[in-house]
Tab-separated table of N, CA and C in Angstrom:
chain	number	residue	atom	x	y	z
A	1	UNK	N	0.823	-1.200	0.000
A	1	UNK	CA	0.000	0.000	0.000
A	1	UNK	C	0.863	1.258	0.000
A	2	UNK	N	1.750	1.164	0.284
A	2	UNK	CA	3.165	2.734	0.812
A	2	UNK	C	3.211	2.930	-0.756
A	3	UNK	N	3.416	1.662	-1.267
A	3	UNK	CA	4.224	2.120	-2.863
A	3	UNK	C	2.760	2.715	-3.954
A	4	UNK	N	1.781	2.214	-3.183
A	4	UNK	CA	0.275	2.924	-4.057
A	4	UNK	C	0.065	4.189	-3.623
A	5	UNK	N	0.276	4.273	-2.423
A	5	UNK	CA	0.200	5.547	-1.657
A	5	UNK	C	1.403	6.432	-2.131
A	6	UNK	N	2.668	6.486	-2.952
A	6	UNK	CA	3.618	7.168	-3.005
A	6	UNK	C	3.357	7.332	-4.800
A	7	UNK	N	3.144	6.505	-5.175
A	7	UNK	CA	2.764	6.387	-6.926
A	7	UNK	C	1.667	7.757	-6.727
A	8	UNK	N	0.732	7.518	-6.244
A	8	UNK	CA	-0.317	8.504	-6.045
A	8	UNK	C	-0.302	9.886	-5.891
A	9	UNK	N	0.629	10.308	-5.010
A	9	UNK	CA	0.912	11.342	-4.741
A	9	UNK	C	1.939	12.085	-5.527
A	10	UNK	N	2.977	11.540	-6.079
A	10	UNK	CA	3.728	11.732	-6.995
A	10	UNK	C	2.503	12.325	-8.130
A	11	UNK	N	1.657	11.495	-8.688
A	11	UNK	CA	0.955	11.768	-9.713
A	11	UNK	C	-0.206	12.549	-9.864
A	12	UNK	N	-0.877	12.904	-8.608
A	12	UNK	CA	-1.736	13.836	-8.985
A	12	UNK	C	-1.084	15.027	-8.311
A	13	UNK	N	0.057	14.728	-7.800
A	13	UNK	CA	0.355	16.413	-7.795
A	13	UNK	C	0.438	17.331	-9.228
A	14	UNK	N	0.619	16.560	-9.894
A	14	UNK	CA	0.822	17.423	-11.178
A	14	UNK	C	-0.859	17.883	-11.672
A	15	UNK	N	-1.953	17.685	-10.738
A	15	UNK	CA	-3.754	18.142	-10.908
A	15	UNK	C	-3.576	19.067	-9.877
A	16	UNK	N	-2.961	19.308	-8.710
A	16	UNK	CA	-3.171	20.361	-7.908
A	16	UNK	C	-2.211	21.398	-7.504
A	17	UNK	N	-0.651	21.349	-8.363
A	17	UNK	CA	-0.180	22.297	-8.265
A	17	UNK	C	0.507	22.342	-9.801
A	18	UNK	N	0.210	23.604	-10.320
A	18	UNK	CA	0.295	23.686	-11.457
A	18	UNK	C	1.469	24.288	-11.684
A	19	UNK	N	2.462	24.160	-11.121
A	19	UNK	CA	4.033	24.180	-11.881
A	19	UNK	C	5.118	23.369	-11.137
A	20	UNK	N	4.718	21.849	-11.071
A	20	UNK	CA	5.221	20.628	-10.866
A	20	UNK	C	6.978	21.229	-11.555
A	21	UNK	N	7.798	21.207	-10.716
A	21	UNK	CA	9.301	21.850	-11.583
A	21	UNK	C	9.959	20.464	-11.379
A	22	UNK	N	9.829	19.622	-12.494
A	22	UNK	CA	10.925	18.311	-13.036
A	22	UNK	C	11.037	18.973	-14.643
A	23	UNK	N	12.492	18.442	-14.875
A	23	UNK	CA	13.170	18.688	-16.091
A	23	UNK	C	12.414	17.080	-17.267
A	24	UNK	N	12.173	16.542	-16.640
A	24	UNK	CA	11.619	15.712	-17.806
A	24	UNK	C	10.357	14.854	-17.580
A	25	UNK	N	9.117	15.867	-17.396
A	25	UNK	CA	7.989	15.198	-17.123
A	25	UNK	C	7.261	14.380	-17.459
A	26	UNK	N	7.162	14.314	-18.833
A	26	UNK	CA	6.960	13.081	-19.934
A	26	UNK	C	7.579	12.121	-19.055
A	27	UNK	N	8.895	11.633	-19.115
A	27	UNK	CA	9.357	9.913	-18.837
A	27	UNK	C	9.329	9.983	-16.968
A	28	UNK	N	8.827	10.951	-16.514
A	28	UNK	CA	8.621	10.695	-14.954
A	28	UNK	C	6.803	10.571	-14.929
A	29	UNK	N	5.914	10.904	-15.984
A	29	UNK	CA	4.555	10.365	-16.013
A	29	UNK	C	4.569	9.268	-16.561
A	30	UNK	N	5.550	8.723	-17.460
A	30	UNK	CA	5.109	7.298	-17.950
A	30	UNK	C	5.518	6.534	-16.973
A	31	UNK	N	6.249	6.370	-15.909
A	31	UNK	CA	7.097	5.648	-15.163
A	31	UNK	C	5.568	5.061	-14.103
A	32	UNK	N	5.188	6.817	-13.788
A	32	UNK	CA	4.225	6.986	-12.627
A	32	UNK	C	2.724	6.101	-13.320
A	33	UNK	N	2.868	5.893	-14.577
A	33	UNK	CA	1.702	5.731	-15.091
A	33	UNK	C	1.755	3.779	-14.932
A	34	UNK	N	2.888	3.577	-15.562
A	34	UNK	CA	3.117	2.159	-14.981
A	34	UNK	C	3.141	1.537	-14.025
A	35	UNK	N	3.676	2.021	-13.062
A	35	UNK	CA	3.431	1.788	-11.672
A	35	UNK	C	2.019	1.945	-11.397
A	36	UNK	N	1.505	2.486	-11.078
A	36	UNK	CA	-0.345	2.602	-11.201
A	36	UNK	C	-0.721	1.398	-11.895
A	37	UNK	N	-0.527	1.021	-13.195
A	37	UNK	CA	-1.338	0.037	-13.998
A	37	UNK	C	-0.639	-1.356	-12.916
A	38	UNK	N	0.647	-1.110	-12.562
A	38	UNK	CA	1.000	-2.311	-12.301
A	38	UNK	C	0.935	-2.413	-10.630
A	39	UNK	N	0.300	-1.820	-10.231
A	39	UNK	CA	-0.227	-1.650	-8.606
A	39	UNK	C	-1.523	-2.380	-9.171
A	40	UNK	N	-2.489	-1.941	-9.845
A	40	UNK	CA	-3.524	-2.341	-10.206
A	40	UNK	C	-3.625	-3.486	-10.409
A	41	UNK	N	-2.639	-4.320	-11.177
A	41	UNK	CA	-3.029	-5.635	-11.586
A	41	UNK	C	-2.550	-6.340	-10.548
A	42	UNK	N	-1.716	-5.980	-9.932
A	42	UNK	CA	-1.208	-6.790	-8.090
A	42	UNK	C	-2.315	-6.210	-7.242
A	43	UNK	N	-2.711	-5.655	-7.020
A	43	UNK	CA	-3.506	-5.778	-5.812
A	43	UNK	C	-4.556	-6.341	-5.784
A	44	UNK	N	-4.710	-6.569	-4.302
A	44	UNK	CA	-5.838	-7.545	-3.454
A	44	UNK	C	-6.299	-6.605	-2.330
A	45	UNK	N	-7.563	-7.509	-2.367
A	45	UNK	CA	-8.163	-6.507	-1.094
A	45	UNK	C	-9.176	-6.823	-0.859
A	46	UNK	N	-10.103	-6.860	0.513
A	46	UNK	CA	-11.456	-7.075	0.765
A	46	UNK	C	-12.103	-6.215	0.939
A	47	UNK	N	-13.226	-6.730	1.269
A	47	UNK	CA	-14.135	-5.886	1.016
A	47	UNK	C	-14.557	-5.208	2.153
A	48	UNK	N	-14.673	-3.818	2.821
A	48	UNK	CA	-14.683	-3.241	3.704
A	48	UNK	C	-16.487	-2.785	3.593
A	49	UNK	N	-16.994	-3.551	4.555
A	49	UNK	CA	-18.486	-3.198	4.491
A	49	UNK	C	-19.021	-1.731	5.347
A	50	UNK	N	-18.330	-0.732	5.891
A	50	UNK	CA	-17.976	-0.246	6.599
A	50	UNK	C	-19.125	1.245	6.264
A	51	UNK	N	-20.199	1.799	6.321
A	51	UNK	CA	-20.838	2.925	5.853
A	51	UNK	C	-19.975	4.098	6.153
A	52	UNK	N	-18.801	4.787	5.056
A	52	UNK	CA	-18.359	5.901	5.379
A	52	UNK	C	-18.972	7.366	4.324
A	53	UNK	N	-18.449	8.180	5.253
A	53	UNK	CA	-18.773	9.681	4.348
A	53	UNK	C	-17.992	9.804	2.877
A	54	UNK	N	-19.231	10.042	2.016
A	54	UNK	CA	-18.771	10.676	0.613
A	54	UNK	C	-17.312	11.297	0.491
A	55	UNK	N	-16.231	10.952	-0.594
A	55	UNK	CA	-15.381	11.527	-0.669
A	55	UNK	C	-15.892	13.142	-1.404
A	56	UNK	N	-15.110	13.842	-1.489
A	56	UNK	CA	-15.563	15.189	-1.693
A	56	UNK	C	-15.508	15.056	-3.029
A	57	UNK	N	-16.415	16.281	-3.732
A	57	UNK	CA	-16.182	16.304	-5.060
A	57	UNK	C	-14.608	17.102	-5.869
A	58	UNK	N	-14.231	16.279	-6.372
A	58	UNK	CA	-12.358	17.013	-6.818
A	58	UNK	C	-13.118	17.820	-8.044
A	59	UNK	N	-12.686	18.840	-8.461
A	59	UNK	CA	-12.850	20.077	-9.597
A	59	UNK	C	-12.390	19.364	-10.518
A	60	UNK	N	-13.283	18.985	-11.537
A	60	UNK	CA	-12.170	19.044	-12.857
A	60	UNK	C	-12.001	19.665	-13.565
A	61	UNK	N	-12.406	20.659	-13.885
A	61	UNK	CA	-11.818	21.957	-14.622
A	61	UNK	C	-9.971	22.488	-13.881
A	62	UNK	N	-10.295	22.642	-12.383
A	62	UNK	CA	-9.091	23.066	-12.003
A	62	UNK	C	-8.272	22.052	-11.431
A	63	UNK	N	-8.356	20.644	-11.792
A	63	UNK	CA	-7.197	20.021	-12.216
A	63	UNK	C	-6.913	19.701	-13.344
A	64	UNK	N	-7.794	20.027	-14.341
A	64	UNK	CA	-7.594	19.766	-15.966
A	64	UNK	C	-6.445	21.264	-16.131
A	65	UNK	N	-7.033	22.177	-15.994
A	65	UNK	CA	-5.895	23.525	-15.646
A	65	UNK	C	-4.626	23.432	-14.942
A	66	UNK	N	-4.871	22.916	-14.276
A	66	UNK	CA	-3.258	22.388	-13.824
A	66	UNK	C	-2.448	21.217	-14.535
A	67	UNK	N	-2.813	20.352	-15.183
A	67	UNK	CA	-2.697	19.550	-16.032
A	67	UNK	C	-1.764	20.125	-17.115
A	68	UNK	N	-2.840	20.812	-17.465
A	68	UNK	CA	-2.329	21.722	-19.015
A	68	UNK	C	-1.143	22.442	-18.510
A	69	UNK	N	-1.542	23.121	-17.200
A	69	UNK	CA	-0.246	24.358	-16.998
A	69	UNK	C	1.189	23.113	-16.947
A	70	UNK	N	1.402	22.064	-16.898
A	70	UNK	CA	2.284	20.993	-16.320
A	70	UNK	C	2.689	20.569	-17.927
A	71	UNK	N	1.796	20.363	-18.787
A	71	UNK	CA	1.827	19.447	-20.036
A	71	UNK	C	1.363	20.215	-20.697
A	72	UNK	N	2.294	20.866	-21.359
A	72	UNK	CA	1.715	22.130	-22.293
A	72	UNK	C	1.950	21.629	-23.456
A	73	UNK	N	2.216	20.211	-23.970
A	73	UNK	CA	2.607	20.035	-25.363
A	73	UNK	C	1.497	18.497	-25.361
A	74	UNK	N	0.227	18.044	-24.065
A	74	UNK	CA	-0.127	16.746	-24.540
A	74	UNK	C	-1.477	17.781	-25.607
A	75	UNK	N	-1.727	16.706	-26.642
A	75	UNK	CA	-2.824	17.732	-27.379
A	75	UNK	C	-3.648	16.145	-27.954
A	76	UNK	N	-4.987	16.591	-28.759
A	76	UNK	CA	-5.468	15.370	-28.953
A	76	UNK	C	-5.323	14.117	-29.611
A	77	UNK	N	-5.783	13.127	-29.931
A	77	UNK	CA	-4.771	12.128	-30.874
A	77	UNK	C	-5.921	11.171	-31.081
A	78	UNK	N	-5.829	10.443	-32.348
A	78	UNK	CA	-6.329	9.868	-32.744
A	78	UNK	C	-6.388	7.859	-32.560
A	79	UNK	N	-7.741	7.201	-32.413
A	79	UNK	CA	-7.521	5.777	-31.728
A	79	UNK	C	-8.843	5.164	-32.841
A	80	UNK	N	-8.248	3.831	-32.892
A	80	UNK	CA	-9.306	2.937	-33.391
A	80	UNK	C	-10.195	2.597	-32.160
A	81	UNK	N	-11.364	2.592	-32.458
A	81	UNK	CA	-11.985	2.521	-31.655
A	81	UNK	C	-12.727	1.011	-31.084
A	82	UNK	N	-12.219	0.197	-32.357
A	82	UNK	CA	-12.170	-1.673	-32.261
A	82	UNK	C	-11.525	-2.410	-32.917
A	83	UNK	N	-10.466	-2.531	-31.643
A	83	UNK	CA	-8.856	-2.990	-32.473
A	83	UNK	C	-9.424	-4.205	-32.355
A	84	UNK	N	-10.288	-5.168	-32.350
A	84	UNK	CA	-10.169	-6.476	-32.899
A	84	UNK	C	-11.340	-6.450	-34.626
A	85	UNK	N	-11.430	-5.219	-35.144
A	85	UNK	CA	-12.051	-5.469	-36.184
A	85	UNK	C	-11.160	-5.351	-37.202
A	86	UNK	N	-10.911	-6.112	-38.039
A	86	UNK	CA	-9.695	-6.445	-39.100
A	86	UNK	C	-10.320	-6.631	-40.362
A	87	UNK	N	-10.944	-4.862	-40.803
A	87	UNK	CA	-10.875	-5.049	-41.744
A	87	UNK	C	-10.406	-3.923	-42.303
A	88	UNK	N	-10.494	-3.543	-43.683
A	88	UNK	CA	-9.212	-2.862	-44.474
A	88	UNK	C	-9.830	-1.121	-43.411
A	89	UNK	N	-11.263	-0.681	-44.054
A	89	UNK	CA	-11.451	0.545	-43.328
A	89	UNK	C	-12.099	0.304	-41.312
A	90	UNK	N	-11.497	0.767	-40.581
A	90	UNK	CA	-11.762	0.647	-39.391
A	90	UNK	C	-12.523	2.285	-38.876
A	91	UNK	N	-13.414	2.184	-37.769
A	91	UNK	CA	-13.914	3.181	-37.527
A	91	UNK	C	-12.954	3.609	-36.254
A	92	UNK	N	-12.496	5.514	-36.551
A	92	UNK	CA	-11.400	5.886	-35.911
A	92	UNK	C	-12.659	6.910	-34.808
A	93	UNK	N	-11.598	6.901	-33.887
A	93	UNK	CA	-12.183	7.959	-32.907
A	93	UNK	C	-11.059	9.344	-32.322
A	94	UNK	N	-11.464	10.109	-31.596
A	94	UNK	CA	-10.556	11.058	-31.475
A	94	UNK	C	-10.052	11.180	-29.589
A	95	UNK	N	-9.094	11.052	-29.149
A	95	UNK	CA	-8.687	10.964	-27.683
A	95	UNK	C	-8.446	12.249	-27.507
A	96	UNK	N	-8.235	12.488	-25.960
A	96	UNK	CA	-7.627	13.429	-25.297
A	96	UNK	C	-7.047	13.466	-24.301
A	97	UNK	N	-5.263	13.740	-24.680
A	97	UNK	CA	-4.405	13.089	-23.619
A	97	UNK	C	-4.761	13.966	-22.553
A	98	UNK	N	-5.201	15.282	-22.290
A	98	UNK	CA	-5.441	15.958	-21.204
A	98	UNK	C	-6.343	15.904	-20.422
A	99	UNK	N	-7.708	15.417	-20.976
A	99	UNK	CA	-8.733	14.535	-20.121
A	99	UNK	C	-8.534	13.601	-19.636
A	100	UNK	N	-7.645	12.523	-20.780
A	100	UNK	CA	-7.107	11.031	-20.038
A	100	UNK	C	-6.329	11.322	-18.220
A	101	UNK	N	-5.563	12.423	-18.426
A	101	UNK	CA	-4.563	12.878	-17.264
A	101	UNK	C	-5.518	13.506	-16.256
A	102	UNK	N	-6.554	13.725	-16.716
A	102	UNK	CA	-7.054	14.559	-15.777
A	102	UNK	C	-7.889	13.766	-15.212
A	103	UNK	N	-8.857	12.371	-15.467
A	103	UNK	CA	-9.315	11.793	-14.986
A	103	UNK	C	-8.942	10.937	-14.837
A	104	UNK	N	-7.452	10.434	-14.883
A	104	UNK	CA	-6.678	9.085	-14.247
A	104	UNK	C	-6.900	9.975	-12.620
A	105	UNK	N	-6.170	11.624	-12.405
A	105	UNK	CA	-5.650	12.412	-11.451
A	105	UNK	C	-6.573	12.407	-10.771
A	106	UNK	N	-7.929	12.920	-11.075
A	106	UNK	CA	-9.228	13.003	-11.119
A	106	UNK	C	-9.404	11.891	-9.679
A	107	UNK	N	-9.741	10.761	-10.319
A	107	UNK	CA	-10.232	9.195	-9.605
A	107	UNK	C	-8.917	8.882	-8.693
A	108	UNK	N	-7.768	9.121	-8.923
A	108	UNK	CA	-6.583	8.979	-7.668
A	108	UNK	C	-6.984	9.664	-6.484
A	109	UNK	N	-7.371	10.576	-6.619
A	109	UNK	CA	-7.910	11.912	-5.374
A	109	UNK	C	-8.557	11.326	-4.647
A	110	UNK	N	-9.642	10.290	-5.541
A	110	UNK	CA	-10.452	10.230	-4.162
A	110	UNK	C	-10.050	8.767	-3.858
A	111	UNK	N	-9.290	8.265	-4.458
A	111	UNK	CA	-8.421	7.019	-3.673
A	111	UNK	C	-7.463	7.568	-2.729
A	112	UNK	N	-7.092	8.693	-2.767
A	112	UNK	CA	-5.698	9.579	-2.000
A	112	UNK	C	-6.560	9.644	-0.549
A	113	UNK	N	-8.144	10.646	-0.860
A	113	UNK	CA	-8.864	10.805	0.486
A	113	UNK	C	-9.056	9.976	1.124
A	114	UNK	N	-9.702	9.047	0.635
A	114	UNK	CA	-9.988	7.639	1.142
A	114	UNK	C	-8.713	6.702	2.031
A	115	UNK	N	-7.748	7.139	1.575
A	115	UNK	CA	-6.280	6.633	2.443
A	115	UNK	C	-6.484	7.208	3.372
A	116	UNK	N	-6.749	8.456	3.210
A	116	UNK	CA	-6.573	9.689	4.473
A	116	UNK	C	-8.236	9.434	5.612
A	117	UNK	N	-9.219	9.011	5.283
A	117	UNK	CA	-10.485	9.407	5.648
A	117	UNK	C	-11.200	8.215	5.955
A	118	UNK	N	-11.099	7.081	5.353
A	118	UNK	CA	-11.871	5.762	6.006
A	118	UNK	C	-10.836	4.973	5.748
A	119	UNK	N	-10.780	3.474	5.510
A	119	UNK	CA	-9.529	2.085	5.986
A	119	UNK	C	-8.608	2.290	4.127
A	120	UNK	N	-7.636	1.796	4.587
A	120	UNK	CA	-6.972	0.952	3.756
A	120	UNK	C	-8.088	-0.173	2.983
A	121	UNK	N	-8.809	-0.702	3.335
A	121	UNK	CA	-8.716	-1.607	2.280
A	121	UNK	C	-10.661	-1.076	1.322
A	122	UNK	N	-11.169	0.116	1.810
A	122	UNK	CA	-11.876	0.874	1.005
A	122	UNK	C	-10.854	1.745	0.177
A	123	UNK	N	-10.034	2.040	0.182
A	123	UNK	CA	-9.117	2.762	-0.723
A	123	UNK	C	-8.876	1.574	-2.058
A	124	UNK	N	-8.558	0.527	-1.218
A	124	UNK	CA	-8.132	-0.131	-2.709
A	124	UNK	C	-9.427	-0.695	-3.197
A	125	UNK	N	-9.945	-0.807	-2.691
A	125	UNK	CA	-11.935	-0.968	-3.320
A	125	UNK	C	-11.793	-0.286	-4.274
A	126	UNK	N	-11.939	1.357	-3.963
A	126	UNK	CA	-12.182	2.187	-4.745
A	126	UNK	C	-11.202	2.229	-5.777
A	127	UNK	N	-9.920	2.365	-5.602
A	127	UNK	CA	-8.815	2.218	-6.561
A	127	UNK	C	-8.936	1.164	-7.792
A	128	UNK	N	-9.496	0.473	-7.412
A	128	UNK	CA	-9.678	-1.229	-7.737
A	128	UNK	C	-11.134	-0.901	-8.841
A	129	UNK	N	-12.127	-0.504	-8.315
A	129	UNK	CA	-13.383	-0.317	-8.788
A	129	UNK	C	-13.133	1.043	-10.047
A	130	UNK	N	-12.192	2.064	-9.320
A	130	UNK	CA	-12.176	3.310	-10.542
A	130	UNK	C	-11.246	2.417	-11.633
A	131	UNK	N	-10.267	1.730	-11.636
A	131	UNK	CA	-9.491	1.459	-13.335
A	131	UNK	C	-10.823	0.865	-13.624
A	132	UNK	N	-11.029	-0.330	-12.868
A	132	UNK	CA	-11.604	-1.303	-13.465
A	132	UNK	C	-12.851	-0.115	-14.522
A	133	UNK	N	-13.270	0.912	-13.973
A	133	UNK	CA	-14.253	1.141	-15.109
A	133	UNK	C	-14.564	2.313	-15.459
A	134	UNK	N	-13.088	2.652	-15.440
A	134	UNK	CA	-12.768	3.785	-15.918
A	134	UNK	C	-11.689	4.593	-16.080
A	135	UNK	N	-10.922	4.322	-15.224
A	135	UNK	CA	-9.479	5.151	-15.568
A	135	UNK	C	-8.807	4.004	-16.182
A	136	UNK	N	-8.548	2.890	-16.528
A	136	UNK	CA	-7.750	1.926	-17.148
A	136	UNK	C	-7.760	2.049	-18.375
A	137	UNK	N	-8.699	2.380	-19.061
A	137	UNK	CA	-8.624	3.028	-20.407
A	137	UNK	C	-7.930	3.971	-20.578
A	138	UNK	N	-8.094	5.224	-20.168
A	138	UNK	CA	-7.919	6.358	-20.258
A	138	UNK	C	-6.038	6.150	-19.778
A	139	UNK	N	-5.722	5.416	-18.953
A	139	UNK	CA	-4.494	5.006	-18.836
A	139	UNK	C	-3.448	4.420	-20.224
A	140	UNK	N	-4.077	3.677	-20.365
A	140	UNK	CA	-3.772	2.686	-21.704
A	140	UNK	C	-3.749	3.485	-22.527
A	141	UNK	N	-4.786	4.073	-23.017
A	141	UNK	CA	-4.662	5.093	-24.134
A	141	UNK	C	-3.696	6.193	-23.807
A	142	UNK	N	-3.611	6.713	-22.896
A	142	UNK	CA	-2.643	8.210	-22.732
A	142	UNK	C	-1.264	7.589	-22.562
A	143	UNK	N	-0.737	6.149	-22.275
A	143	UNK	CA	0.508	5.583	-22.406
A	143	UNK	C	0.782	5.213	-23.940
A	144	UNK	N	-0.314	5.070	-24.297
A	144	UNK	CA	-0.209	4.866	-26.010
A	144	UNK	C	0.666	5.952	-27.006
A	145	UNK	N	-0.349	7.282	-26.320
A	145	UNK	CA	-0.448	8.235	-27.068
A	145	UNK	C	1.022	9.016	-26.697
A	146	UNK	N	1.700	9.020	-25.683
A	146	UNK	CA	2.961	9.512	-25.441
A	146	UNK	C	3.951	8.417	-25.564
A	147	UNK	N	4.105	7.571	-26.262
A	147	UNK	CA	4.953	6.207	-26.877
A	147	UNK	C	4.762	6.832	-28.266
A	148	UNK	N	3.591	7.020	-29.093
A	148	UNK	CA	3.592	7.577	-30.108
A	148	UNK	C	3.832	8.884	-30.544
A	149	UNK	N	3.918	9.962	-29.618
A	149	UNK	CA	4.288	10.686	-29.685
A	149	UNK	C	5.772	10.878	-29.863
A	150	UNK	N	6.668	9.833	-29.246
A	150	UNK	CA	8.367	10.091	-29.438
A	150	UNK	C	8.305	9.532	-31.141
């Protein structure tokens, strides 16, 4: 949990303070981004039946703004939208690495509160429950899209 808890914080600082000062932020978000996917596919955890208080609502406008102020060069990019259809024309869709970042950052927050505010093992619930259906995409794709970008 220390190393989910330290991945975490590393990574959405770059949603709540908007001039994160590293010389090479690109290969210190892909690093942070792997670690996350690969916390994700290792962890375990039960189920904490426990009735706690709502995590708060995180802004996304003003961590999408901080985002941008951090990553002033991610911009939108283009994805098939069903890589198992193999045929000659495929239907394309359009991404956005700054939404992807902002709602990986987004859904960490309230795995971050949740460390801070009810147990350990509702954190990884929630952690566990947000890739699963929803930031794991948005992961995948924004690791895509800055691999393709070099």
């Amino acid at each position: 949990m220390s190393k989910l808890r330290e991945l975490i914080d590393k990574i959405t600082e770059f949603g709540i303070n908007p001039k994160v000062e590293l010389t090479d932020k690109i290969d210190v978000l892909k690093k942070l981004l792997v670690g996350i996917y690969s916390e994700y596919l290792n962890s375990e955890f039960e189920l904490d039946e426990t009735d706690y208080n709502d995590a708060p609502d995180f802004n996304y406008n003003e961590i999408k703004e901080n985002v941008k102020s951090n990553f002033t060069d991610l911009d939108w990019y283009s994805t098939v939208l069903d890589l198992n259809k193999m045929e000659p024309y495929v239907e394309i869709g359009i991404g956005d690495s700054l939404d992807d970042l902002t709602d990986i950052i987004k859904d960490l927050l309230v795995v971050k509160w949740k460390m801070h505010n009810t147990s350990e093992m509702d954190a990884l619930w929630e952690f566990n429950f947000s890739m699963k259906t929803h930031s794991e995409q948005h992961l995948i794709d924004l690791l895509k899209y800055l691999n393709e970008k070099e």
